[in-house]
Short mmCIF file of C-alpha atoms in Angstrom, two decimals:
data_model
loop_
_atom_site.label_atom_id
_atom_site.label_comp_id
_atom_site.label_asym_id
_atom_site.label_seq_id
_atom_site.Cartn_x
_atom_site.Cartn_y
_atom_site.Cartn_z
CA MET A 1 -13.92 -5.46 7.00
CA THR A 2 -10.46 -5.81 6.29
CA ARG A 3 -7.42 -4.06 6.90
CA ILE A 4 -3.81 -3.83 6.44
CA THR A 5 -2.48 -2.59 9.28
CA LYS A 6 1.41 -1.54 11.58
CA ALA A 7 -0.95 -1.82 14.63
CA PRO A 8 -1.28 -5.54 17.24
CA LEU A 9 -4.24 -7.13 15.83
CA ASP A 10 -7.35 -7.35 18.45
CA LEU A 11 -9.33 -10.84 17.59
CA ALA A 12 -12.14 -9.36 19.39
CA ARG A 13 -12.60 -6.66 17.61
CA LEU A 14 -13.07 -8.58 14.78
CA CYS A 15 -15.54 -11.09 16.24
CA ARG A 16 -17.69 -8.15 17.11
CA ALA A 17 -18.26 -6.73 13.88
CA THR A 18 -19.42 -10.05 12.61
CA ALA A 19 -21.22 -10.79 15.23
CA SER A 20 -25.33 -10.88 14.90
CA PRO A 21 -28.20 -11.48 16.99
CA ALA A 22 -29.16 -14.32 13.87
CA HIS A 23 -25.42 -15.91 14.62
CA GLY A 24 -24.93 -19.40 16.36
CA ALA A 25 -21.64 -19.51 15.34
CA SER A 26 -18.04 -17.50 15.44
CA ALA A 27 -15.04 -18.98 14.28
CA SER A 28 -11.79 -17.45 14.06
CA PHE A 29 -8.46 -18.09 13.63
CA VAL A 30 -5.02 -16.30 14.32
CA GLY A 31 -1.87 -16.65 12.85
CA VAL A 32 1.18 -16.49 15.40
CA VAL A 33 5.18 -15.94 15.25
CA ARG A 34 6.48 -19.34 15.94
CA ALA A 35 9.27 -19.71 17.79
CA VAL A 36 11.46 -22.33 15.18
CA HIS A 37 11.12 -23.11 11.77
CA ALA A 38 12.24 -26.27 9.72
CA GLY A 39 14.67 -26.18 12.55
CA ARG A 40 15.62 -23.02 13.09
CA ARG A 41 15.31 -20.77 15.87
CA VAL A 42 13.63 -18.11 15.13
CA LYS A 43 13.28 -14.74 17.20
CA ALA A 44 11.26 -12.18 14.47
CA VAL A 45 9.68 -12.20 11.39
CA SER A 46 9.60 -9.15 9.66
CA TYR A 47 6.38 -8.72 6.68
CA ASP A 48 6.84 -7.23 4.18
CA CYS A 49 4.01 -5.68 2.14
CA PHE A 50 2.41 -3.99 -1.15
CA VAL A 51 0.12 -2.49 0.62
CA PRO A 52 -2.73 -0.51 -2.03
CA LEU A 53 -2.84 -3.71 -3.97
CA ALA A 54 -3.12 -6.32 -0.42
CA GLU A 55 -5.84 -3.32 0.84
CA LYS A 56 -8.05 -3.77 -2.56
CA GLU A 57 -7.06 -7.93 -2.52
CA LEU A 58 -8.11 -8.66 1.09
CA ALA A 59 -10.94 -6.69 0.69
CA ARG A 60 -11.68 -9.58 -2.32
CA ILE A 61 -10.74 -12.91 -0.67
CA ALA A 62 -13.51 -11.35 2.09
CA ALA A 63 -16.42 -10.33 -0.98
CA GLU A 64 -15.20 -14.32 -2.33
CA ALA A 65 -16.31 -16.20 1.05
CA ARG A 66 -19.43 -13.68 1.04
CA ARG A 67 -20.94 -14.57 -1.78
CA ARG A 68 -19.56 -18.68 -1.27
CA TRP A 69 -20.73 -19.12 2.32
CA PRO A 70 -24.35 -16.77 4.40
CA VAL A 71 -21.07 -15.06 6.15
CA THR A 72 -19.72 -12.29 7.51
CA VAL A 73 -16.02 -11.85 7.57
CA ALA A 74 -13.63 -9.34 9.15
CA VAL A 75 -9.37 -10.01 8.49
CA GLU A 76 -6.55 -7.79 9.45
CA HIS A 77 -3.44 -8.81 8.72
CA ARG A 78 -0.26 -6.78 10.44
CA VAL A 79 2.78 -5.42 8.66
CA GLY A 80 6.55 -4.97 10.20
CA ARG A 81 8.59 -6.65 12.49
CA LEU A 82 7.18 -9.10 14.60
CA ALA A 83 8.30 -10.90 17.33
CA VAL A 84 7.69 -14.88 18.81
CA GLY A 85 4.37 -15.19 19.71
CA GLU A 86 2.83 -11.93 18.25
CA ALA A 87 0.16 -12.38 15.76
CA SER A 88 0.58 -11.99 11.87
CA VAL A 89 -3.29 -12.73 11.00
CA ALA A 90 -6.21 -12.26 12.76
CA ILE A 91 -10.02 -13.92 11.20
CA ALA A 92 -13.33 -13.64 12.36
CA ALA A 93 -16.16 -15.68 10.77
CA GLY A 94 -20.43 -15.86 11.68
CA SER A 95 -22.41 -17.87 10.32
CA ALA A 96 -26.33 -18.66 11.46
CA HIS A 97 -24.13 -22.30 11.49
CA ARG A 98 -20.63 -24.00 12.46
CA ALA A 99 -20.00 -25.53 8.91
CA GLU A 100 -19.80 -22.23 6.46
CA ALA A 101 -17.97 -20.41 9.71
CA PHE A 102 -15.25 -22.97 9.78
CA GLU A 103 -15.24 -23.70 6.15
CA ALA A 104 -15.15 -19.18 5.27
CA CYS A 105 -12.48 -18.64 7.60
CA ARG A 106 -10.65 -21.23 6.01
CA PHE A 107 -10.69 -19.95 3.12
CA VAL A 108 -9.54 -16.99 3.23
CA LEU A 109 -6.64 -17.70 5.44
CA GLU A 110 -5.72 -20.01 2.11
CA GLU A 111 -6.67 -17.42 -0.31
CA ILE A 112 -3.99 -15.43 2.27
CA LYS A 113 -1.01 -17.35 1.60
CA HIS A 114 -1.76 -17.51 -1.92
CA ARG A 115 -3.15 -14.39 -2.95
CA LEU A 116 -2.06 -11.71 -0.33
CA PRO A 117 0.84 -9.04 -1.72
CA VAL A 118 3.26 -10.11 1.62
CA TRP A 119 6.66 -11.21 2.49
CA LYS A 120 7.75 -12.44 5.22
CA LYS A 121 11.95 -12.61 6.29
CA GLU A 122 12.61 -15.21 9.33
CA HIS A 123 15.21 -13.29 11.75
CA TYR A 124 16.91 -16.30 13.71
CA VAL A 125 18.77 -15.95 17.12
CA ARG A 126 21.93 -16.20 15.87
CA GLY A 127 21.78 -13.07 13.46
CA ASP A 128 21.08 -14.21 9.53
CA GLY A 129 17.84 -14.41 8.10
CA ARG A 130 16.26 -15.37 5.05
CA TRP A 131 12.91 -14.41 2.97
CA LEU A 132 10.67 -17.37 3.01
CA PRO A 133 10.17 -18.94 -0.41
CA GLY A 134 6.19 -18.23 -1.27
CA CYS A 135 3.38 -19.10 -4.37
CA SER A 136 3.91 -16.94 -7.63
CA LEU A 137 1.13 -14.37 -8.46
CA LYS A 138 1.18 -15.96 -11.46
CA LYS A 139 -1.42 -18.61 -10.55
CA ALA A 140 -3.85 -16.68 -8.74
CA ARG A 141 -4.78 -13.63 -10.86
CA PRO A 142 -7.84 -12.73 -9.90
CA ALA A 143 -10.53 -12.50 -13.52
CA MET B 1 10.05 6.48 -20.31
CA LYS B 2 11.70 6.34 -16.97
CA ARG B 3 9.61 4.39 -14.37
CA VAL B 4 10.06 4.26 -11.21
CA ILE B 5 9.58 0.54 -10.28
CA GLU B 6 9.58 -0.50 -6.51
CA LEU B 7 10.35 -3.72 -4.95
CA TYR B 8 9.26 -5.94 -2.67
CA GLY B 9 10.56 -9.10 -0.35
CA ARG B 10 13.72 -10.68 -1.82
CA LEU B 11 14.29 -8.49 -4.40
CA ARG B 12 15.61 -5.07 -1.64
CA ASP B 13 17.49 -7.38 -0.45
CA ALA B 14 19.52 -7.54 -3.15
CA GLY B 15 21.78 -4.44 -2.95
CA HIS B 16 19.01 -2.57 -5.11
CA GLY B 17 17.51 -0.46 -2.29
CA ALA B 18 13.43 -0.35 -2.41
CA VAL B 19 13.29 1.06 -5.33
CA VAL B 20 14.29 1.06 -9.57
CA ARG B 21 14.94 3.48 -12.39
CA ALA B 22 13.98 1.91 -15.70
CA GLU B 23 13.94 2.90 -18.95
CA LEU B 24 10.79 1.74 -21.07
CA PRO B 25 9.17 1.97 -24.48
CA PRO B 26 6.30 3.85 -25.24
CA ARG B 27 3.67 1.82 -24.23
CA ALA B 28 5.42 -1.00 -22.30
CA THR B 29 3.58 -4.12 -22.23
CA ALA B 30 4.19 -6.36 -18.35
CA ARG B 31 7.09 -8.74 -20.59
CA GLN B 32 8.89 -5.58 -21.76
CA THR B 33 9.10 -3.69 -18.14
CA LEU B 34 9.90 -7.57 -16.21
CA ALA B 35 12.74 -7.93 -19.59
CA ALA B 36 14.47 -4.39 -18.24
CA LEU B 37 14.06 -5.11 -14.70
CA ARG B 38 16.33 -8.13 -15.37
CA LEU B 39 18.90 -5.95 -16.80
CA VAL B 40 19.01 -3.71 -14.42
CA LEU B 41 18.49 -5.58 -11.31
CA GLY B 42 21.03 -8.79 -12.39
CA GLU B 43 18.23 -10.80 -11.20
CA ASP B 44 16.50 -14.14 -11.68
CA LEU B 45 12.35 -12.78 -12.20
CA ALA B 46 11.40 -16.17 -12.57
CA GLY B 47 7.94 -16.66 -10.75
CA CYS B 48 7.88 -12.71 -10.28
CA VAL B 49 5.37 -10.55 -11.42
CA LEU B 50 4.61 -6.86 -12.46
CA ALA B 51 1.87 -4.91 -10.77
CA ALA B 52 -0.53 -1.70 -11.24
CA THR B 53 -1.87 0.05 -7.59
CA ASP B 54 -4.12 -2.66 -7.51
CA CYS B 55 -3.95 -5.19 -9.78
CA THR B 56 -1.64 -7.44 -11.11
CA LEU B 57 -0.74 -7.46 -14.75
CA ALA B 58 -0.41 -10.95 -17.34
CA PRO B 59 2.57 -10.15 -19.80
CA ASN B 60 0.72 -9.10 -22.82
CA ASP B 61 -1.49 -6.21 -20.46
CA ARG B 62 0.24 -2.23 -21.14
CA VAL B 63 2.00 -0.91 -18.64
CA PRO B 64 -0.65 1.95 -16.89
CA ALA B 65 0.85 5.69 -17.68
CA LYS B 66 0.32 6.81 -14.54
CA GLY B 67 0.46 5.56 -10.54
CA ARG B 68 2.88 2.83 -8.72
CA LEU B 69 4.11 -0.02 -10.72
CA ALA B 70 5.85 -2.40 -8.10
CA VAL B 71 7.55 -6.48 -9.40
CA LEU B 72 6.41 -8.54 -6.70
CA PRO B 73 8.01 -12.30 -5.85
CA PRO B 74 6.55 -15.01 -5.14
CA VAL B 75 4.11 -14.06 -2.26
CA CYS B 76 3.85 -15.94 1.52
CA GLY B 77 1.37 -14.13 3.84
CA GLY B 78 -0.42 -15.00 6.76
#
């Protein structure tokens, strides 16, 4: 289960979606907008996204995690303007044992950061803002 | 052929809005398209890639005749 959404994220729903009686582990990650970055006080972050490609890429990342580990994975990325404390990304991974659940969760997050066509602009308390630098997709083009 | 190309991230804030229109040669490659965009935008597109609806394009890939086109600056999701 993967999704790009404007709606608030619900980690419990993702954990339920990856649950199984065969699983002894459920690992999760939630990325949250923080109040300070690089010494600047942040009041919100806007997430921009090329949705059709992002939906495909998120599904590819989840499929790659399933090929690498015996896990079920659910992941959602939010778009739009988020206030401090709101979740921007949520990942759940369920598996028989903890190691593969942790590893799959970390893998999905790192791939999102390098491959998902999403951009974030920080809005500062002082009223200004800036787009954060990122990773070129030139290095991450899927085969 | 005139094509609409979507802009994202910092490129949207460069005063061009969410889309630009660029004249592309027939069977243009992604490299040719980015070169045309550089002229239209007056922007350094280092690190940017061209994307069709559901895939990124390598420099020598032909731009699909139909569907969405977008220029994607370096990403930072999560």
